[in-house]
Amino acid sequence: MHVLFPEHRQRTSDPDQRREYSHYLARQMGPMIHALMLMATLAYGVAVIASMLIRSSPVPLLLRLTLLLPLLLVAMAARHVWRPRVLSGLALLCVLLLEIGINLNSIGRLPGQPWVMPGLLLPVASSVIWLGRWDFAIAMALCALGPLPMLLLGAASSVQIFQYLVYMAIAISLSTVLRAFMARTLFEQFRLERQLREQASTDGLTGLLLRNRFLELARLALGDICRQQKPGCMLYLDADHFKQLNDDHGHAAGDAALVALAAVLRSQTRSGDLIGRIGGEEFALLLPGIDQPQADQRGEKLRLAVRAILRPDGPLTVSIGIAECRDADETIEALLARADQAMRQAKRDGRDRIVSAAQPCIT
């Protein structure tokens, strides 16, 4: 597939994106995989009954029909599975069971080619359901090797074996092309949906989380902090004299300052920290695992880094309020409000400084 679409490999080189994409595929393709498994189970049952009406077989009918039960169980299990690897494993198990059934039903068949056809159909029929390269490769190997026992142990001639190999090579090649185009279509859809989600939850100017999305994620993170009994701090930042910057030098200068400020915020935070643009020039950071003294140090380092940003009228400064979460019942809104109050106190004390909030009253 990557030979056909090299740009797809480049776009999925990020491990986090690959993981997100694999879960996206499992959600999108899970119902189709479940439906195809049910159809394969039904088709196998019909094929066994039809074979019984056409000819006799040395393999008991009950033994051949026994495979219907594991096929049905695998199909029903796939309905409730959303983990990519588990879903792929169930699909591979379904293919393996079908190959076993094809071999069982071929025993005692008269020499000829028609009994090879079910094995040739499997690669093409299953080409679009595989979530990754590894399961696709294993599935194609099962499809290619599955009918070989009935060929080698049966009465097939060397010409028939050669014809089978040629037809199987064509079927697998066709399956590879079909899967490549299907994968490209699904990845473009995934990329578009992801882009739309990011646009709906991030600020277009700074690229930071919007207020509602920040509060949503911060609420979940605060719940984890409380459950794990770890410290956590909220930082509330406000750019000093920002209205004066817009009035004296225009909104373009203000926008440039905000973009530079957002870049500093990103550079000064860890992967588990949350950053949001709360208002026009107001920002909030949730720092899981950080206590009050550590937050003071982080805040001071951040304040000094912001001062390195030059406005047309001098360095950019920020007032920072810090609130530590020590009450398990405190909501994210209350924590943010305490950090906001501390920030406003920093404004009243002269700006370009850090103020820590008082602890909440525990009743």
Tab-separated table of C-alpha atoms in Angstrom:
chain	number	residue	atom	x	y	z
A	1	MET	CA	0.000	0.000	0.000
A	2	HIS	CA	2.811	2.428	0.898
A	3	VAL	CA	4.407	1.738	-2.484
A	4	LEU	CA	1.194	2.896	-4.128
A	5	PHE	CA	0.650	5.834	-1.779
A	6	PRO	CA	3.978	7.033	-0.294
A	7	GLU	CA	2.356	10.213	1.083
A	8	HIS	CA	0.118	8.045	3.312
A	9	ARG	CA	3.210	6.657	5.067
A	10	GLN	CA	4.525	10.145	5.705
A	11	ARG	CA	1.227	11.332	7.173
A	12	THR	CA	0.951	8.389	9.576
A	13	SER	CA	4.567	8.500	10.813
A	14	ASP	CA	3.547	10.060	14.143
A	15	PRO	CA	2.969	7.290	16.757
A	16	ASP	CA	0.093	9.115	18.474
A	17	GLN	CA	-1.607	9.762	15.160
A	18	ARG	CA	-1.166	6.120	14.110
A	19	ARG	CA	-2.712	4.986	17.382
A	20	GLU	CA	-5.625	7.395	16.985
A	21	TYR	CA	-6.062	6.327	13.364
A	22	SER	CA	-6.142	2.618	14.240
A	23	HIS	CA	-8.882	3.219	16.823
A	24	TYR	CA	-10.746	5.348	14.284
A	25	LEU	CA	-10.593	2.466	11.778
A	26	ALA	CA	-11.877	0.030	14.397
A	27	ARG	CA	-14.879	2.263	15.108
A	28	GLN	CA	-15.630	2.887	11.457
A	29	MET	CA	-15.051	-0.628	10.115
A	30	GLY	CA	-16.228	-2.664	13.092
A	31	PRO	CA	-19.869	-2.887	11.902
A	32	MET	CA	-18.743	-3.882	8.383
A	33	ILE	CA	-16.395	-6.565	9.740
A	34	HIS	CA	-19.221	-7.927	11.897
A	35	ALA	CA	-21.608	-7.975	8.922
A	36	LEU	CA	-19.073	-9.712	6.639
A	37	MET	CA	-18.431	-12.348	9.309
A	38	LEU	CA	-22.149	-13.066	9.544
A	39	MET	CA	-22.372	-13.284	5.748
A	40	ALA	CA	-19.343	-15.619	5.663
A	41	THR	CA	-20.986	-17.853	8.284
A	42	LEU	CA	-24.227	-17.957	6.312
A	43	ALA	CA	-22.383	-18.598	3.043
A	44	TYR	CA	-20.443	-21.461	4.585
A	45	GLY	CA	-23.630	-23.075	5.869
A	46	VAL	CA	-25.307	-22.738	2.447
A	47	ALA	CA	-22.223	-24.173	0.726
A	48	VAL	CA	-22.188	-27.210	3.021
A	49	ILE	CA	-25.896	-27.912	2.456
A	50	ALA	CA	-25.554	-27.439	-1.303
A	51	SER	CA	-22.539	-29.751	-1.380
A	52	MET	CA	-24.555	-32.416	0.459
A	53	LEU	CA	-27.300	-32.232	-2.177
A	54	ILE	CA	-24.857	-32.517	-5.075
A	55	ARG	CA	-22.522	-35.265	-3.893
A	56	SER	CA	-21.658	-37.505	-0.990
A	57	SER	CA	-18.637	-36.839	1.194
A	58	PRO	CA	-16.595	-39.140	3.413
A	59	VAL	CA	-16.585	-36.347	6.042
A	60	PRO	CA	-19.768	-36.481	8.168
A	61	LEU	CA	-22.174	-33.624	7.608
A	62	LEU	CA	-22.309	-32.911	11.348
A	63	LEU	CA	-18.538	-32.435	11.475
A	64	ARG	CA	-18.614	-29.995	8.570
A	65	LEU	CA	-21.508	-28.075	10.121
A	66	THR	CA	-19.706	-27.949	13.481
A	67	LEU	CA	-17.607	-25.050	12.174
A	68	LEU	CA	-20.758	-22.918	12.041
A	69	LEU	CA	-20.733	-22.551	15.828
A	70	PRO	CA	-17.214	-21.068	16.197
A	71	LEU	CA	-17.817	-18.907	13.120
A	72	LEU	CA	-20.999	-17.544	14.667
A	73	LEU	CA	-19.310	-16.985	18.031
A	74	VAL	CA	-16.453	-15.088	16.403
A	75	ALA	CA	-18.927	-12.931	14.485
A	76	MET	CA	-20.938	-12.151	17.613
A	77	ALA	CA	-17.785	-11.327	19.578
A	78	ALA	CA	-16.694	-8.883	16.868
A	79	ARG	CA	-19.905	-6.931	17.401
A	80	HIS	CA	-18.805	-5.861	20.890
A	81	VAL	CA	-15.077	-5.333	20.254
A	82	TRP	CA	-13.567	-1.922	19.454
A	83	ARG	CA	-9.889	-2.543	20.186
A	84	PRO	CA	-8.053	-2.677	16.831
A	85	ARG	CA	-5.766	-5.645	17.564
A	86	VAL	CA	-8.543	-7.747	19.053
A	87	LEU	CA	-10.835	-6.970	16.134
A	88	SER	CA	-8.111	-7.899	13.640
A	89	GLY	CA	-7.427	-11.109	15.557
A	90	LEU	CA	-11.086	-12.121	15.366
A	91	ALA	CA	-11.154	-11.408	11.625
A	92	LEU	CA	-8.046	-13.553	11.104
A	93	LEU	CA	-9.615	-16.337	13.160
A	94	CYS	CA	-12.683	-16.173	10.930
A	95	VAL	CA	-10.527	-16.560	7.808
A	96	LEU	CA	-8.682	-19.508	9.379
A	97	LEU	CA	-11.967	-21.250	10.219
A	98	LEU	CA	-13.233	-20.714	6.672
A	99	GLU	CA	-10.035	-22.200	5.225
A	100	ILE	CA	-10.454	-25.243	7.468
A	101	GLY	CA	-14.041	-25.559	6.261
A	102	ILE	CA	-12.995	-25.325	2.609
A	103	ASN	CA	-10.512	-28.171	3.130
A	104	LEU	CA	-13.064	-30.330	4.965
A	105	ASN	CA	-15.625	-29.905	2.216
A	106	SER	CA	-13.079	-30.657	-0.510
A	107	ILE	CA	-12.361	-34.161	0.775
A	108	GLY	CA	-13.801	-36.733	-1.601
A	109	ARG	CA	-14.481	-34.200	-4.370
A	110	LEU	CA	-13.883	-35.268	-7.947
A	111	PRO	CA	-10.734	-33.886	-9.611
A	112	GLY	CA	-11.253	-30.499	-11.192
A	113	GLN	CA	-10.935	-26.803	-10.600
A	114	PRO	CA	-14.320	-25.619	-9.243
A	115	TRP	CA	-13.503	-26.605	-5.641
A	116	VAL	CA	-10.578	-24.178	-5.604
A	117	MET	CA	-12.815	-21.157	-6.268
A	118	PRO	CA	-13.926	-20.530	-2.641
A	119	GLY	CA	-10.282	-20.158	-1.680
A	120	LEU	CA	-9.744	-17.669	-4.491
A	121	LEU	CA	-12.680	-15.540	-3.385
A	122	LEU	CA	-11.447	-14.977	0.177
A	123	PRO	CA	-8.594	-12.524	-0.559
A	124	VAL	CA	-10.781	-10.188	-2.614
A	125	ALA	CA	-13.846	-10.526	-0.358
A	126	SER	CA	-11.835	-9.685	2.766
A	127	SER	CA	-9.448	-7.124	1.269
A	128	VAL	CA	-11.167	-4.033	2.683
A	129	ILE	CA	-11.607	-5.112	6.312
A	130	TRP	CA	-8.002	-5.275	7.491
A	131	LEU	CA	-6.987	-2.456	9.829
A	132	GLY	CA	-3.190	-2.681	9.431
A	133	ARG	CA	-0.438	-4.034	7.235
A	134	TRP	CA	0.411	-6.895	9.576
A	135	ASP	CA	-3.099	-8.391	9.653
A	136	PHE	CA	-3.488	-7.902	5.890
A	137	ALA	CA	-0.218	-9.783	5.270
A	138	ILE	CA	-1.232	-12.628	7.610
A	139	ALA	CA	-4.682	-12.830	5.998
A	140	MET	CA	-3.228	-13.021	2.494
A	141	ALA	CA	-0.816	-15.757	3.642
A	142	LEU	CA	-3.738	-17.726	5.112
A	143	CYS	CA	-5.708	-17.321	1.915
A	144	ALA	CA	-2.770	-18.444	-0.216
A	145	LEU	CA	-1.705	-21.396	1.944
A	146	GLY	CA	-5.155	-22.472	3.143
A	147	PRO	CA	-6.235	-24.467	0.052
A	148	LEU	CA	-2.789	-26.093	-0.409
A	149	PRO	CA	-3.582	-29.176	1.731
A	150	MET	CA	-6.503	-30.153	-0.505
A	151	LEU	CA	-4.338	-29.507	-3.558
A	152	LEU	CA	-1.266	-31.427	-2.406
A	153	LEU	CA	-3.121	-34.278	-0.706
A	154	GLY	CA	-5.842	-34.546	-3.327
A	155	ALA	CA	-5.789	-35.664	-6.919
A	156	ALA	CA	-4.776	-32.283	-8.355
A	157	SER	CA	-2.346	-32.331	-11.238
A	158	SER	CA	0.700	-30.109	-11.565
A	159	VAL	CA	-1.198	-28.029	-14.142
A	160	GLN	CA	-4.043	-27.410	-11.708
A	161	ILE	CA	-1.613	-26.435	-8.936
A	162	PHE	CA	0.117	-24.020	-11.302
A	163	GLN	CA	-3.225	-22.531	-12.327
A	164	TYR	CA	-4.183	-22.128	-8.676
A	165	LEU	CA	-0.948	-20.287	-7.912
A	166	VAL	CA	-1.461	-17.936	-10.874
A	167	TYR	CA	-5.087	-17.215	-9.923
A	168	MET	CA	-4.172	-16.702	-6.265
A	169	ALA	CA	-1.379	-14.290	-7.231
A	170	ILE	CA	-3.895	-12.304	-9.283
A	171	ALA	CA	-6.444	-12.348	-6.442
A	172	ILE	CA	-3.898	-11.136	-3.859
A	173	SER	CA	-2.629	-8.425	-6.203
A	174	LEU	CA	-6.185	-7.220	-6.741
A	175	SER	CA	-6.790	-7.328	-2.986
A	176	THR	CA	-3.680	-5.224	-2.370
A	177	VAL	CA	-4.857	-2.537	-4.794
A	178	LEU	CA	-8.387	-2.514	-3.338
A	179	ARG	CA	-7.074	-2.208	0.210
A	180	ALA	CA	-4.674	0.573	-0.776
A	181	PHE	CA	-7.455	2.697	-2.255
A	182	MET	CA	-9.741	1.913	0.688
A	183	ALA	CA	-6.996	2.869	3.161
A	184	ARG	CA	-6.316	6.141	1.387
A	185	THR	CA	-10.009	7.053	1.367
A	186	LEU	CA	-10.424	6.252	5.058
A	187	PHE	CA	-7.267	8.150	6.015
A	188	GLU	CA	-8.408	11.265	4.147
A	189	GLN	CA	-11.752	11.033	5.925
A	190	PHE	CA	-9.978	10.600	9.280
A	191	ARG	CA	-7.706	13.578	8.572
A	192	LEU	CA	-10.650	15.784	7.611
A	193	GLU	CA	-12.689	14.836	10.686
A	194	ARG	CA	-9.670	15.422	12.918
A	195	GLN	CA	-9.082	18.810	11.351
A	196	LEU	CA	-12.712	19.778	11.895
A	197	ARG	CA	-12.556	18.677	15.545
A	198	GLU	CA	-9.397	20.697	16.088
A	199	GLN	CA	-10.956	23.754	14.491
A	200	ALA	CA	-13.982	23.408	16.765
A	201	SER	CA	-11.904	23.109	19.960
A	202	THR	CA	-8.839	25.300	19.335
A	203	ASP	CA	-8.340	29.022	18.949
A	204	GLY	CA	-7.626	29.964	15.358
A	205	LEU	CA	-5.028	32.611	16.239
A	206	THR	CA	-2.938	30.912	18.933
A	207	GLY	CA	-3.733	27.245	18.320
A	208	LEU	CA	-4.524	26.780	22.019
A	209	LEU	CA	-7.638	25.184	23.454
A	210	LEU	CA	-10.772	27.295	23.567
A	211	ARG	CA	-12.351	27.954	26.968
A	212	ASN	CA	-15.066	25.277	26.800
A	213	ARG	CA	-12.713	22.585	25.507
A	214	PHE	CA	-10.071	23.521	28.069
A	215	LEU	CA	-12.595	23.262	30.901
A	216	GLU	CA	-13.846	19.929	29.567
A	217	LEU	CA	-10.370	18.372	29.465
A	218	ALA	CA	-9.284	20.082	32.696
A	219	ARG	CA	-12.338	18.679	34.491
A	220	LEU	CA	-11.274	15.149	33.495
A	221	ALA	CA	-7.650	15.812	34.436
A	222	LEU	CA	-8.677	17.243	37.824
A	223	GLY	CA	-10.715	14.113	38.498
A	224	ASP	CA	-7.618	11.977	37.816
A	225	ILE	CA	-5.550	14.211	40.114
A	226	CYS	CA	-8.023	13.752	42.963
A	227	ARG	CA	-8.341	9.973	42.463
A	228	GLN	CA	-4.580	9.520	42.429
A	229	GLN	CA	-4.194	11.912	45.380
A	230	LYS	CA	-1.604	13.953	43.539
A	231	PRO	CA	-1.084	17.724	43.684
A	232	GLY	CA	-2.218	20.020	40.909
A	233	CYS	CA	-2.104	23.750	40.233
A	234	MET	CA	-3.937	26.193	38.008
A	235	LEU	CA	-2.127	29.193	36.538
A	236	TYR	CA	-4.129	32.159	35.259
A	237	LEU	CA	-2.238	34.642	33.049
A	238	ASP	CA	-3.218	38.038	31.714
A	239	ALA	CA	-1.085	40.143	29.360
A	240	ASP	CA	-0.398	43.527	30.950
A	241	HIS	CA	-1.546	46.782	29.275
A	242	PHE	CA	-2.828	44.829	26.277
A	243	LYS	CA	-5.592	47.279	25.422
A	244	GLN	CA	-2.991	50.033	25.231
A	245	LEU	CA	-0.979	47.921	22.782
A	246	ASN	CA	-4.011	47.523	20.509
A	247	ASP	CA	-4.968	51.201	20.779
A	248	ASP	CA	-1.479	52.567	20.138
A	249	HIS	CA	-0.104	50.079	17.615
A	250	GLY	CA	-3.127	48.320	16.102
A	251	HIS	CA	-4.647	44.883	16.421
A	252	ALA	CA	-2.000	43.330	14.172
A	253	ALA	CA	0.617	44.105	16.844
A	254	GLY	CA	-1.694	42.687	19.497
A	255	ASP	CA	-2.233	39.504	17.504
A	256	ALA	CA	1.524	39.091	17.014
A	257	ALA	CA	2.052	39.445	20.766
A	258	LEU	CA	-0.602	36.809	21.496
A	259	VAL	CA	0.921	34.365	19.005
A	260	ALA	CA	4.360	34.848	20.567
A	261	LEU	CA	2.900	34.450	24.064
A	262	ALA	CA	1.180	31.193	23.069
A	263	ALA	CA	4.468	29.882	21.650
A	264	VAL	CA	6.216	30.618	24.962
A	265	LEU	CA	3.449	28.874	26.899
A	266	ARG	CA	3.810	25.757	24.759
A	267	SER	CA	7.608	25.767	25.106
A	268	GLN	CA	7.390	26.041	28.917
A	269	THR	CA	4.918	23.206	29.504
A	270	ARG	CA	5.077	19.415	29.625
A	271	SER	CA	3.116	16.976	27.492
A	272	GLY	CA	0.552	16.359	30.264
A	273	ASP	CA	-0.137	20.049	30.935
A	274	LEU	CA	-3.229	21.757	29.550
A	275	ILE	CA	-3.180	25.263	28.052
A	276	GLY	CA	-6.273	27.242	27.091
A	277	ARG	CA	-7.106	30.703	25.861
A	278	ILE	CA	-9.806	31.768	28.307
A	279	GLY	CA	-10.461	35.276	26.994
A	280	GLY	CA	-8.953	37.901	24.734
A	281	GLU	CA	-5.516	38.127	26.401
A	282	GLU	CA	-6.187	35.714	29.273
A	283	PHE	CA	-4.759	32.198	29.416
A	284	ALA	CA	-4.978	29.288	31.846
A	285	LEU	CA	-2.654	26.354	32.493
A	286	LEU	CA	-3.474	23.220	34.470
A	287	LEU	CA	-0.325	21.546	35.810
A	288	PRO	CA	-1.016	18.001	37.108
A	289	GLY	CA	1.440	16.637	39.666
A	290	ILE	CA	2.760	20.110	40.566
A	291	ASP	CA	2.445	21.522	44.093
A	292	GLN	CA	2.414	25.187	45.132
A	293	PRO	CA	6.219	25.719	45.471
A	294	GLN	CA	6.860	23.994	42.147
A	295	ALA	CA	4.099	26.033	40.503
A	296	ASP	CA	5.680	29.232	41.840
A	297	GLN	CA	8.973	28.235	40.220
A	298	ARG	CA	7.276	27.331	36.956
A	299	GLY	CA	5.333	30.584	37.012
A	300	GLU	CA	8.466	32.672	37.596
A	301	LYS	CA	10.284	30.898	34.783
A	302	LEU	CA	7.299	31.525	32.539
A	303	ARG	CA	7.101	35.202	33.536
A	304	LEU	CA	10.754	35.732	32.651
A	305	ALA	CA	10.378	33.901	29.333
A	306	VAL	CA	7.434	36.147	28.405
A	307	ARG	CA	9.502	39.247	29.154
A	308	ALA	CA	11.810	38.215	26.303
A	309	ILE	CA	8.947	38.989	23.880
A	310	LEU	CA	9.313	42.553	22.616
A	311	ARG	CA	6.267	44.699	21.942
A	312	PRO	CA	6.598	47.888	19.879
A	313	ASP	CA	6.602	49.805	23.169
A	314	GLY	CA	8.791	47.491	25.239
A	315	PRO	CA	8.832	43.960	26.710
A	316	LEU	CA	5.607	41.979	27.041
A	317	THR	CA	4.738	41.231	30.652
A	318	VAL	CA	2.085	39.095	32.298
A	319	SER	CA	0.370	38.955	35.666
A	320	ILE	CA	0.004	35.401	36.970
A	321	GLY	CA	-2.311	33.969	39.582
A	322	ILE	CA	-1.698	30.486	40.982
A	323	ALA	CA	-4.182	28.265	42.806
A	324	GLU	CA	-3.388	24.811	44.176
A	325	CYS	CA	-6.087	22.156	44.363
A	326	ARG	CA	-6.145	20.613	47.829
A	327	ASP	CA	-9.870	19.982	48.210
A	328	ALA	CA	-11.104	16.831	46.461
A	329	ASP	CA	-14.565	18.394	46.116
A	330	GLU	CA	-13.371	21.582	44.415
A	331	THR	CA	-14.620	21.960	40.860
A	332	ILE	CA	-12.492	23.094	37.952
A	333	GLU	CA	-14.567	26.280	37.747
A	334	ALA	CA	-13.873	27.091	41.402
A	335	LEU	CA	-10.154	26.392	40.982
A	336	LEU	CA	-10.034	28.624	37.919
A	337	ALA	CA	-11.923	31.371	39.757
A	338	ARG	CA	-9.408	31.327	42.621
A	339	ALA	CA	-6.502	31.558	40.169
A	340	ASP	CA	-8.336	34.419	38.407
A	341	GLN	CA	-8.734	36.296	41.698
A	342	ALA	CA	-5.032	35.858	42.438
A	343	MET	CA	-4.182	37.178	38.964
A	344	ARG	CA	-6.322	40.263	39.563
A	345	GLN	CA	-4.495	40.811	42.832
A	346	ALA	CA	-1.224	40.688	40.894
A	347	LYS	CA	-2.669	43.389	38.624
A	348	ARG	CA	-3.535	45.550	41.619
A	349	ASP	CA	-0.074	45.033	43.129
A	350	GLY	CA	1.626	46.514	40.085
A	351	ARG	CA	1.517	43.839	37.331
A	352	ASP	CA	4.393	41.679	35.997
A	353	ARG	CA	4.313	39.495	39.081
A	354	ILE	CA	2.943	36.270	40.581
A	355	VAL	CA	0.351	35.972	43.361
A	356	SER	CA	-0.761	32.705	44.952
A	357	ALA	CA	-4.415	32.254	45.866
A	358	ALA	CA	-5.664	31.508	49.341
A	359	GLN	CA	-6.726	27.919	49.951
A	360	PRO	CA	-10.464	27.154	49.754
A	361	CYS	CA	-12.466	26.824	52.947
A	362	ILE	CA	-13.179	23.144	53.669
A	363	THR	CA	-16.480	22.560	55.393
